[in-house]
C-alpha positions as a LaTeX table, in Angstrom:
\begin{tabular}{lrrr}
\hline
Residue & $x$ (\AA) & $y$ (\AA) & $z$ (\AA) \\
\hline
Unk1 & 48.42 & 138.43 & $-23.86$ \\
Unk2 & 48.45 & 134.94 & $-25.35$ \\
Unk3 & 47.28 & 131.76 & $-23.69$ \\
Unk4 & 50.84 & 130.75 & $-22.77$ \\
Unk5 & 51.51 & 134.09 & $-21.04$ \\
Unk6 & 48.22 & 133.80 & $-19.20$ \\
Unk7 & 49.00 & 130.25 & $-18.05$ \\
Unk8 & 52.54 & 131.18 & $-16.93$ \\
Unk9 & 51.19 & 134.02 & $-14.82$ \\
Unk10 & 48.59 & 131.75 & $-13.25$ \\
Unk11 & 51.07 & 128.93 & $-12.44$ \\
Unk12 & 54.22 & 130.89 & $-11.53$ \\
Unk13 & 54.82 & 131.04 & $-7.78$ \\
Unk14 & 54.05 & 134.43 & $-6.31$ \\
Unk15 & 56.93 & 136.42 & $-4.90$ \\
Unk16 & 56.45 & 136.46 & $-1.14$ \\
Unk17 & 57.60 & 139.09 & 1.33 \\
Unk18 & 60.25 & 136.64 & 2.52 \\
Unk19 & 61.48 & 136.11 & $-1.06$ \\
Unk20 & 61.77 & 139.87 & $-1.44$ \\
Unk21 & 63.76 & 140.07 & 1.81 \\
Unk22 & 66.23 & 137.46 & 0.54 \\
Unk23 & 66.75 & 139.52 & $-2.62$ \\
Unk24 & 67.12 & 142.74 & $-0.61$ \\
Unk25 & 69.65 & 141.15 & 1.76 \\
Unk26 & 71.70 & 139.95 & $-1.21$ \\
Unk27 & 71.59 & 143.45 & $-2.70$ \\
Unk28 & 72.61 & 145.02 & 0.63 \\
Unk29 & 75.63 & 142.69 & 0.78 \\
Unk30 & 76.52 & 143.72 & $-2.78$ \\
Unk31 & 76.05 & 147.41 & $-1.93$ \\
Unk32 & 78.51 & 147.01 & 0.96 \\
Unk33 & 81.02 & 145.46 & $-1.45$ \\
Unk34 & 81.07 & 142.18 & 0.47 \\
Unk35 & 79.59 & 140.13 & $-2.39$ \\
Unk36 & 80.70 & 140.18 & $-5.98$ \\
Unk37 & 79.64 & 137.72 & $-8.64$ \\
Unk38 & 77.27 & 134.82 & $-8.13$ \\
Unk39 & 76.37 & 133.38 & $-4.75$ \\
Unk40 & 78.25 & 130.12 & $-4.26$ \\
Unk41 & 77.42 & 126.96 & $-2.38$ \\
Unk42 & 77.34 & 127.36 & 1.41 \\
Unk43 & 80.69 & 126.94 & 3.09 \\
Unk44 & 80.76 & 124.49 & 6.00 \\
Unk45 & 81.46 & 125.97 & 9.43 \\
Unk46 & 81.68 & 124.26 & 12.82 \\
Unk47 & 81.07 & 127.27 & 15.05 \\
Unk48 & 77.93 & 129.41 & 15.44 \\
Unk49 & 78.01 & 132.24 & 12.88 \\
Unk50 & 81.50 & 131.02 & 11.90 \\
Unk51 & 82.87 & 133.01 & 14.83 \\
Unk52 & 85.96 & 130.81 & 15.26 \\
Unk53 & 86.59 & 130.48 & 11.54 \\
Unk54 & 86.03 & 133.74 & 9.67 \\
Unk55 & 84.95 & 137.37 & 10.01 \\
Unk56 & 81.20 & 137.78 & 10.40 \\
Unk57 & 80.96 & 139.59 & 7.05 \\
Unk58 & 82.45 & 136.53 & 5.32 \\
Unk59 & 80.01 & 134.26 & 7.16 \\
Unk60 & 77.09 & 136.35 & 5.89 \\
Unk61 & 78.28 & 135.97 & 2.29 \\
Unk62 & 79.75 & 132.46 & 2.32 \\
Unk63 & 77.37 & 130.65 & 4.67 \\
Unk64 & 74.25 & 132.62 & 5.53 \\
Unk65 & 73.22 & 133.94 & 2.11 \\
Unk66 & 73.73 & 130.61 & 0.29 \\
Unk67 & 71.74 & 128.81 & 3.00 \\
Unk68 & 69.06 & 131.47 & 2.81 \\
Unk69 & 68.75 & 130.94 & $-0.93$ \\
Unk70 & 68.58 & 127.17 & $-0.42$ \\
Unk71 & 65.80 & 127.64 & 2.14 \\
Unk72 & 63.88 & 129.80 & $-0.31$ \\
Unk73 & 64.35 & 127.35 & $-3.16$ \\
Unk74 & 63.44 & 124.28 & $-1.08$ \\
Unk75 & 60.78 & 125.95 & 1.06 \\
Unk76 & 62.57 & 124.63 & 4.15 \\
Unk77 & 62.95 & 127.62 & 6.46 \\
Unk78 & 64.42 & 127.31 & 9.94 \\
Unk79 & 61.89 & 127.39 & 12.79 \\
Unk80 & 63.57 & 130.48 & 14.25 \\
Unk81 & 66.30 & 132.98 & 13.42 \\
Unk82 & 68.53 & 135.25 & 15.49 \\
Unk83 & 70.90 & 136.45 & 12.78 \\
Unk84 & 70.06 & 140.11 & 13.43 \\
Unk85 & 71.26 & 139.81 & 17.05 \\
Unk86 & 74.61 & 138.43 & 15.86 \\
Unk87 & 74.77 & 141.09 & 13.16 \\
Unk88 & 74.23 & 143.92 & 15.65 \\
Unk89 & 76.94 & 142.49 & 17.90 \\
Unk90 & 79.40 & 142.20 & 15.04 \\
Unk91 & 78.56 & 145.26 & 12.95 \\
Unk92 & 77.66 & 147.79 & 15.66 \\
Unk93 & 79.04 & 151.23 & 14.94 \\
Unk94 & 79.30 & 150.71 & 11.18 \\
Unk95 & 76.69 & 153.17 & 9.94 \\
Unk96 & 76.87 & 151.85 & 6.38 \\
Unk97 & 75.52 & 148.51 & 7.68 \\
Unk98 & 72.24 & 149.95 & 9.01 \\
Unk99 & 70.16 & 149.00 & 5.94 \\
Unk100 & 71.46 & 145.41 & 6.18 \\
Unk101 & 70.78 & 145.27 & 9.92 \\
Unk102 & 67.22 & 146.45 & 9.31 \\
Unk103 & 66.65 & 143.77 & 6.67 \\
Unk104 & 68.08 & 141.03 & 8.90 \\
Unk105 & 65.77 & 142.14 & 11.72 \\
Unk106 & 62.81 & 141.96 & 9.32 \\
Unk107 & 63.85 & 138.45 & 8.27 \\
Unk108 & 64.18 & 137.30 & 11.88 \\
Unk109 & 60.72 & 138.67 & 12.64 \\
Unk110 & 59.21 & 137.04 & 9.57 \\
Unk111 & 60.70 & 133.64 & 10.39 \\
Unk112 & 60.08 & 133.81 & 14.14 \\
Unk113 & 56.43 & 134.79 & 13.71 \\
Unk114 & 55.69 & 132.56 & 10.74 \\
Unk115 & 55.20 & 135.54 & 8.47 \\
Unk116 & 52.77 & 137.42 & 10.69 \\
Unk117 & 52.84 & 141.17 & 10.05 \\
Unk118 & 54.62 & 143.37 & 12.58 \\
Unk119 & 52.30 & 145.15 & 14.98 \\
Unk120 & 52.35 & 148.90 & 15.25 \\
Unk121 & 53.88 & 149.94 & 18.51 \\
Unk122 & 52.63 & 153.01 & 20.39 \\
\hline
\end{tabular}
């Protein structure tokens, strides 16, 4: 390893658990066939979760994921998140969505607890 490689490894930001979740959520949306191609700029919506404007799946791809990527890039995360609650309400009964629902619940927990690890429950 040369000096440049060594320096790049020492100065490159470490991939955090939250960064990994963002990538996994994007992949889950791709696996469901809801996202193809690059993630665009966030679409503007006037209603919570875009409920009055588009199907929830579209909101996840056109609003949520782009905003999530902006938050990761800028380091400006919301103080709390309840996206998994909305996702369960909107995607309940769709077994193929279970991996996505699990990831969204992990993200909510990570944001709502400031990145504290989940406690083991008896």
